[in-house]
Short mmCIF file of C-alpha atoms and ligand atoms in Angstrom, two decimals:
data_model
loop_
_atom_site.label_atom_id
_atom_site.label_comp_id
_atom_site.label_asym_id
_atom_site.label_seq_id
_atom_site.Cartn_x
_atom_site.Cartn_y
_atom_site.Cartn_z
CA MET A 1 -8.49 -65.25 -45.12
CA LYS A 2 -6.48 -63.28 -47.72
CA LYS A 3 -8.38 -61.60 -50.54
CA LEU A 4 -6.59 -62.23 -53.79
CA CYS A 5 -7.33 -61.02 -57.32
CA LEU A 6 -5.83 -63.02 -60.20
CA ILE A 7 -5.69 -61.13 -63.51
CA GLY A 8 -5.07 -63.13 -66.70
CA ALA A 9 -6.52 -66.16 -64.93
CA ASP A 10 -6.88 -68.23 -68.12
CA GLY A 11 -3.31 -67.81 -69.48
CA GLN A 12 -0.73 -70.55 -68.91
CA LEU A 13 0.55 -69.13 -65.62
CA GLY A 14 -2.86 -67.83 -64.55
CA THR A 15 -4.38 -71.30 -64.98
CA GLU A 16 -1.63 -72.89 -62.84
CA ILE A 17 -2.09 -70.29 -60.08
CA SER A 18 -5.87 -70.67 -60.06
CA MET A 19 -5.43 -74.46 -59.81
CA ALA A 20 -2.88 -74.07 -56.99
CA LEU A 21 -5.31 -71.85 -55.06
CA SER A 22 -8.59 -73.58 -55.88
CA ASP A 23 -8.86 -75.66 -52.68
CA ASP A 24 -6.84 -73.37 -50.42
CA ALA A 25 -9.05 -72.08 -47.61
CA ARG A 26 -6.44 -69.45 -46.69
CA PHE A 27 -7.40 -67.42 -49.77
CA HIS A 28 -10.54 -65.94 -51.21
CA CYS A 29 -9.67 -65.81 -54.86
CA THR A 30 -11.27 -63.65 -57.57
CA LEU A 31 -10.39 -64.89 -61.04
CA LEU A 32 -10.45 -62.30 -63.83
CA THR A 33 -10.14 -63.08 -67.52
CA ILE A 34 -10.55 -60.64 -70.38
CA LYS A 35 -14.29 -61.48 -70.32
CA GLU A 36 -14.74 -60.11 -66.81
CA LEU A 37 -12.30 -57.22 -67.17
CA ASP A 38 -10.68 -56.02 -70.38
CA LEU A 39 -7.52 -54.30 -69.21
CA LEU A 40 -7.57 -52.03 -72.26
CA ASN A 41 -10.75 -50.44 -70.92
CA THR A 42 -9.16 -48.11 -68.38
CA ASP A 43 -12.44 -46.67 -67.09
CA LYS A 44 -13.73 -50.16 -66.27
CA VAL A 45 -10.45 -51.10 -64.61
CA VAL A 46 -10.58 -48.00 -62.40
CA GLU A 47 -14.26 -48.64 -61.61
CA TYR A 48 -13.56 -52.30 -60.78
CA PHE A 49 -10.83 -51.47 -58.27
CA SER A 50 -12.84 -48.69 -56.68
CA ASN A 51 -15.60 -51.22 -55.98
CA ASN A 52 -13.39 -54.17 -54.97
CA SER A 53 -10.41 -54.32 -52.63
CA PHE A 54 -7.79 -57.01 -52.17
CA ASP A 55 -4.74 -58.00 -50.13
CA PHE A 56 -2.98 -59.25 -53.26
CA VAL A 57 -3.36 -58.49 -56.95
CA ILE A 58 -1.46 -60.90 -59.20
CA ASN A 59 -1.07 -59.83 -62.81
CA CYS A 60 -0.50 -62.71 -65.25
CA ALA A 61 -2.02 -60.85 -68.18
CA ALA A 62 0.36 -59.58 -70.83
CA TYR A 63 0.99 -59.15 -74.51
CA THR A 64 3.23 -62.20 -75.05
CA ALA A 65 3.62 -62.40 -78.86
CA VAL A 66 7.29 -61.37 -78.88
CA ASP A 67 7.71 -61.19 -82.68
CA LYS A 68 4.32 -59.61 -83.39
CA ALA A 69 5.13 -56.94 -80.80
CA GLU A 70 7.64 -55.50 -83.29
CA VAL A 71 4.68 -54.36 -85.44
CA GLU A 72 1.87 -54.14 -82.85
CA LEU A 73 3.94 -51.61 -80.97
CA GLU A 74 1.05 -49.70 -79.44
CA LEU A 75 -0.83 -52.75 -78.15
CA ASN A 76 2.40 -54.20 -76.72
CA ASP A 77 3.15 -50.90 -74.98
CA ARG A 78 -0.36 -50.58 -73.59
CA LEU A 79 -0.60 -54.10 -72.15
CA ASN A 80 2.98 -54.53 -70.99
CA TYR A 81 3.56 -51.00 -69.73
CA LEU A 82 0.58 -48.63 -69.40
CA VAL A 83 -1.84 -51.22 -68.00
CA VAL A 84 0.81 -52.33 -65.49
CA GLU A 85 1.41 -48.72 -64.46
CA LYS A 86 -2.33 -48.25 -63.91
CA LEU A 87 -2.70 -51.50 -61.94
CA ALA A 88 0.32 -50.66 -59.78
CA ASP A 89 -1.19 -47.25 -59.03
CA LEU A 90 -4.62 -48.69 -58.17
CA CYS A 91 -2.98 -51.28 -55.90
CA ARG A 92 -1.02 -48.58 -54.05
CA LYS A 93 -4.23 -46.57 -53.53
CA GLN A 94 -6.05 -49.49 -51.90
CA ASP A 95 -2.94 -50.87 -50.15
CA ALA A 96 -2.98 -54.13 -52.11
CA PHE A 97 0.32 -55.96 -52.67
CA PHE A 98 0.95 -56.17 -56.41
CA ILE A 99 2.68 -59.24 -57.86
CA HIS A 100 3.64 -58.76 -61.49
CA ILE A 101 5.42 -61.08 -63.93
CA SER A 102 8.28 -59.93 -66.13
CA THR A 103 10.85 -61.55 -68.37
CA ASP A 104 14.48 -62.54 -68.99
CA PHE A 105 14.12 -60.52 -72.23
CA VAL A 106 14.90 -57.32 -70.27
CA PHE A 107 18.55 -58.45 -70.66
CA ASP A 108 20.66 -58.29 -73.81
CA GLY A 109 22.30 -61.68 -73.27
CA THR A 110 25.88 -60.45 -73.48
CA LYS A 111 26.88 -61.85 -70.05
CA CYS A 112 28.23 -65.39 -69.73
CA SER A 113 27.08 -66.04 -66.15
CA PRO A 114 23.55 -65.98 -64.65
CA TRP A 115 21.90 -62.55 -64.55
CA THR A 116 21.21 -61.10 -61.12
CA GLU A 117 18.48 -58.62 -60.21
CA SER A 118 21.03 -55.80 -60.00
CA ASP A 119 22.55 -56.40 -63.44
CA ASN A 120 22.06 -53.72 -66.09
CA THR A 121 19.05 -54.22 -68.34
CA ASN A 122 19.16 -53.61 -72.08
CA PRO A 123 16.25 -55.23 -73.93
CA LEU A 124 16.83 -56.12 -77.57
CA GLN A 125 13.20 -56.00 -78.71
CA ALA A 126 9.93 -54.03 -78.27
CA TYR A 127 8.44 -56.68 -75.93
CA GLY A 128 11.39 -56.45 -73.50
CA ARG A 129 11.39 -52.65 -73.63
CA ALA A 130 7.68 -52.45 -72.72
CA LYS A 131 8.05 -55.11 -69.98
CA LEU A 132 10.98 -53.15 -68.50
CA LYS A 133 8.90 -49.95 -68.35
CA GLY A 134 6.10 -51.98 -66.72
CA GLU A 135 8.52 -53.30 -64.07
CA ALA A 136 9.63 -49.79 -63.14
CA SER A 137 6.08 -48.77 -62.23
CA VAL A 138 5.78 -51.47 -59.54
CA THR A 139 6.96 -49.63 -56.43
CA LYS A 140 4.86 -51.53 -53.90
CA GLY A 141 4.97 -55.23 -54.59
CA ILE A 142 7.06 -57.83 -56.32
CA VAL A 143 8.20 -58.25 -59.91
CA LEU A 144 9.05 -61.83 -60.80
CA ARG A 145 11.22 -62.17 -63.88
CA THR A 146 10.87 -65.58 -65.45
CA SER A 147 11.94 -67.31 -68.69
CA TRP A 148 10.82 -69.85 -71.31
CA LEU A 149 7.47 -70.54 -69.63
CA TYR A 150 5.47 -73.66 -70.48
CA SER A 151 2.58 -75.66 -69.04
CA PRO A 152 -0.06 -78.15 -70.21
CA TYR A 153 -2.32 -75.15 -70.96
CA GLY A 154 -2.19 -72.61 -73.80
CA ASN A 155 0.42 -72.47 -76.54
CA ASN A 156 4.06 -73.00 -75.76
CA PHE A 157 7.30 -74.57 -77.00
CA VAL A 158 6.70 -77.94 -75.30
CA LYS A 159 3.30 -78.44 -76.92
CA THR A 160 4.58 -77.24 -80.32
CA MET A 161 7.56 -79.65 -80.18
CA LEU A 162 5.34 -82.58 -79.19
CA ARG A 163 3.02 -81.84 -82.12
CA LEU A 164 5.89 -81.42 -84.60
CA GLY A 165 7.52 -84.54 -83.16
CA SER A 166 4.47 -86.53 -84.27
CA GLU A 167 4.27 -84.86 -87.69
CA ARG A 168 7.91 -84.73 -88.80
CA GLU A 169 10.96 -86.96 -89.00
CA GLN A 170 13.43 -84.13 -88.53
CA LEU A 171 13.44 -80.66 -87.03
CA ASN A 172 15.99 -77.83 -86.82
CA VAL A 173 16.22 -76.01 -83.49
CA VAL A 174 18.42 -73.08 -82.42
CA ASN A 175 21.36 -74.03 -80.20
CA ASN A 176 23.04 -70.68 -79.54
CA GLN A 177 20.36 -69.14 -77.34
CA ILE A 178 20.90 -70.34 -73.78
CA GLY A 179 18.43 -69.96 -70.91
CA THR A 180 16.28 -72.01 -68.55
CA PRO A 181 12.82 -73.45 -69.21
CA THR A 182 10.28 -72.74 -66.46
CA TYR A 183 7.29 -74.93 -65.65
CA ALA A 184 4.41 -72.56 -64.86
CA TYR A 185 3.32 -74.98 -62.10
CA ASP A 186 6.62 -74.33 -60.24
CA LEU A 187 6.31 -70.57 -60.65
CA ALA A 188 2.69 -70.73 -59.42
CA ARG A 189 3.82 -72.52 -56.26
CA VAL A 190 6.44 -69.86 -55.60
CA ILE A 191 3.77 -67.15 -55.96
CA VAL A 192 1.59 -68.94 -53.40
CA THR A 193 4.61 -69.16 -51.06
CA ILE A 194 5.17 -65.39 -51.44
CA CYS A 195 1.51 -64.69 -50.56
CA LEU A 196 1.83 -66.88 -47.44
CA ASP A 197 5.10 -65.32 -46.29
CA LYS A 198 4.61 -63.48 -42.97
CA ASN A 199 6.98 -60.68 -44.00
CA TYR A 200 6.00 -60.32 -47.65
CA LYS A 201 5.37 -56.58 -47.26
CA LYS A 202 9.02 -56.04 -46.38
CA LYS A 203 10.18 -58.04 -49.41
CA ASN A 204 9.30 -55.55 -52.13
CA GLY A 205 11.34 -55.61 -55.30
CA ILE A 206 12.50 -57.60 -58.29
CA TYR A 207 13.18 -61.35 -58.08
CA HIS A 208 14.35 -63.91 -60.62
CA MET A 209 12.55 -67.23 -60.84
CA SER A 210 13.04 -69.98 -63.43
CA ASN A 211 13.67 -73.68 -63.00
CA GLU A 212 17.20 -74.78 -62.05
CA GLY A 213 19.74 -75.65 -64.73
CA VAL A 214 20.74 -74.38 -68.14
CA ALA A 215 19.67 -75.35 -71.67
CA SER A 216 19.67 -74.24 -75.27
CA TRP A 217 16.40 -74.43 -77.22
CA TYR A 218 18.03 -77.43 -78.94
CA ASP A 219 18.67 -79.18 -75.57
CA PHE A 220 15.10 -78.38 -74.55
CA ALA A 221 13.68 -79.79 -77.81
CA CYS A 222 15.80 -82.99 -77.55
CA SER A 223 14.51 -83.60 -74.01
CA ILE A 224 10.90 -82.98 -75.08
CA MET A 225 11.28 -85.59 -77.85
CA GLU A 226 12.92 -88.04 -75.42
CA TYR A 227 10.35 -87.70 -72.59
CA GLY A 228 7.47 -87.47 -75.07
CA LYS A 229 8.76 -90.62 -76.83
CA LYS A 230 8.78 -88.96 -80.26
CA ASP A 231 10.82 -90.45 -83.11
CA CYS A 232 11.96 -87.13 -84.48
CA VAL A 233 15.60 -86.20 -85.05
CA VAL A 234 16.44 -82.73 -83.73
CA LYS A 235 19.31 -80.94 -85.49
CA PRO A 236 21.11 -77.94 -83.93
CA ILE A 237 21.21 -74.71 -85.95
CA PRO A 238 22.48 -71.18 -85.17
CA ASP A 239 19.86 -68.44 -84.75
CA SER A 240 21.28 -66.79 -87.90
CA ALA A 241 19.68 -69.69 -89.82
CA PHE A 242 16.28 -68.99 -88.21
CA PRO A 243 15.66 -65.23 -88.48
CA THR A 244 12.85 -63.81 -86.32
CA ALA A 245 11.29 -60.33 -86.24
CA ALA A 246 12.43 -59.79 -82.65
CA LYS A 247 16.05 -60.25 -81.58
CA ARG A 248 16.52 -62.57 -78.60
CA PRO A 249 19.29 -62.67 -76.00
CA ASN A 250 21.97 -65.34 -76.53
CA TYR A 251 22.36 -65.97 -72.81
CA SER A 252 19.51 -65.23 -70.40
CA VAL A 253 19.98 -67.69 -67.52
CA LEU A 254 18.58 -66.06 -64.36
CA ASP A 255 20.38 -66.15 -61.01
CA LYS A 256 17.82 -67.25 -58.39
CA THR A 257 19.90 -66.81 -55.24
CA LYS A 258 17.80 -63.86 -53.99
CA ILE A 259 14.38 -65.55 -54.18
CA LYS A 260 15.71 -68.79 -52.68
CA GLU A 261 17.23 -66.93 -49.72
CA GLN A 262 14.37 -64.47 -49.13
CA PHE A 263 11.53 -67.01 -49.34
CA GLY A 264 13.35 -70.22 -48.31
CA ILE A 265 12.33 -72.10 -51.43
CA GLU A 266 13.85 -74.99 -53.36
CA ILE A 267 13.46 -74.89 -57.12
CA PRO A 268 13.16 -78.07 -59.22
CA TYR A 269 15.63 -78.86 -62.01
CA TRP A 270 14.14 -78.10 -65.43
CA ARG A 271 14.36 -81.69 -66.73
CA ASP A 272 12.40 -83.04 -63.71
CA SER A 273 9.67 -80.44 -64.19
CA LEU A 274 9.52 -81.09 -67.93
CA LYS A 275 8.92 -84.81 -67.24
CA GLN A 276 6.03 -83.87 -64.91
CA CYS A 277 4.42 -81.61 -67.52
CA ILE A 278 4.72 -84.22 -70.29
CA LYS A 279 3.23 -86.84 -67.96
CA ILE A 280 0.18 -84.60 -67.44
CA LEU A 281 -0.13 -83.94 -71.18
CA LYS A 282 -0.06 -87.72 -71.82
CA GLU A 283 -2.79 -88.24 -69.21
CA TYR A 284 -4.96 -85.65 -71.00
CA GLU A 285 -4.35 -87.50 -74.30
CA SER A 286 -5.52 -90.89 -72.96
N1 NAP B 1 5.49 -67.32 -72.11
C1 NAP B 1 6.77 -67.15 -71.82
O1 NAP B 1 7.66 -67.86 -72.34
C2 NAP B 1 7.19 -66.09 -70.86
C3 NAP B 1 8.54 -65.90 -70.58
C4 NAP B 1 8.92 -64.91 -69.67
C5 NAP B 1 7.96 -64.14 -69.05
N2 NAP B 1 6.64 -64.32 -69.36
C6 NAP B 1 5.65 -63.48 -68.68
O2 NAP B 1 4.88 -64.31 -67.84
C7 NAP B 1 3.55 -63.82 -67.73
C8 NAP B 1 2.55 -64.93 -68.01
O3 NAP B 1 2.80 -65.40 -69.33
P1 NAP B 1 1.89 -66.56 -69.98
O4 NAP B 1 2.79 -67.32 -70.87
O5 NAP B 1 1.11 -67.24 -68.92
O6 NAP B 1 0.94 -65.66 -70.88
P2 NAP B 1 -0.34 -66.10 -71.74
O7 NAP B 1 -0.58 -67.56 -71.63
O8 NAP B 1 -0.15 -65.49 -73.08
O9 NAP B 1 -1.50 -65.35 -70.96
C9 NAP B 1 -1.68 -63.97 -71.06
C10 NAP B 1 -3.06 -63.66 -70.56
O10 NAP B 1 -3.28 -62.25 -70.71
C11 NAP B 1 -4.63 -62.11 -71.11
N3 NAP B 1 -4.89 -60.82 -71.76
C12 NAP B 1 -4.40 -60.35 -72.93
N4 NAP B 1 -4.95 -59.16 -73.21
C13 NAP B 1 -5.80 -58.87 -72.19
C14 NAP B 1 -6.68 -57.79 -71.91
N5 NAP B 1 -6.79 -56.75 -72.75
N6 NAP B 1 -7.41 -57.83 -70.79
C15 NAP B 1 -7.32 -58.87 -69.93
N7 NAP B 1 -6.53 -59.93 -70.14
C16 NAP B 1 -5.78 -59.93 -71.27
C17 NAP B 1 -4.81 -63.25 -72.11
O11 NAP B 1 -6.19 -63.45 -72.38
P3 NAP B 1 -6.61 -63.97 -73.86
O12 NAP B 1 -5.90 -65.27 -74.03
O13 NAP B 1 -8.08 -64.09 -73.76
O14 NAP B 1 -6.13 -62.92 -74.82
C18 NAP B 1 -4.17 -64.38 -71.33
O15 NAP B 1 -5.07 -64.95 -70.41
C19 NAP B 1 3.47 -62.62 -68.68
O16 NAP B 1 3.67 -61.45 -67.95
C20 NAP B 1 4.65 -62.82 -69.61
O17 NAP B 1 5.13 -61.60 -70.12
C21 NAP B 1 6.24 -65.28 -70.22
#
């Protein structure tokens, strides 16, 4: 049985991973939320990992408020960089395989074809810069870059659109930022596949993982309204009409060739996964 530690277990991705592992007898899973272990308390983190050892440590905790990160620079840097550096170091010391989650926001969006793992990074905002420094500290393990994450749990674009779709008759959504939505359930399944791979130790490095396909936020919003059966008209606008504190890449579609080849996985198309998530949200409503 593999000993696995899941950090950030009550975030959107953490919840999906803990659900995916809950009945799996191949793993003994320790779930950590901020209540059990506050990552900002370095002494406690060091103490925890000197008393507990694992085969895998999966870090789903992060500072994810991309716009707020422009002012909460120190907190963003601590959680997305220094904490990751410390966890990576503690994992190396106890020979645990570290799986860490990063972002498409390490790219500047100036390319017009999907970004590969070997493409040059150039984050446009504080969040991406801290996540990139965090990535670099993972020398034994896997960094999974993902994009536009959503799930039935926590706050995300899908849940916001469904709520606004009930409240409003019309909504403006940006159509010149292109990427791929990712259902946290699909990413969680890939993480389980990685942990079950016989040769995972030889597969160190950075991998890209989002759903298949391409969308603008406008396309994404239109599909959410359609599958959620909301009578709300979505109008496309340029991002210049919707200024945000943090700059975002205009094109951040991730190339997933490497992860598909290395782990033999098939990735669902984003519209199919979106339908699944909205179905679950509807079940919770009724
Ligand atoms: N969301 C996206 O669109 C997106 C896109 C690309 C990449 N990512 C990356 O994907 C990963 C998972 O994202 P997510 O959307 O699942 O994030 P999330 O829902 O915001 O979850 C983050 C988790 O981190 C925990 N956390 C924050 N500060 C902590 C601390 N001091 N000690 C311990 N735990 C702490 C949070 O706990 P509390 O809730 O109690 O604070 C929460 O459980 C992150 O690495 C993120 O950068 C996300």
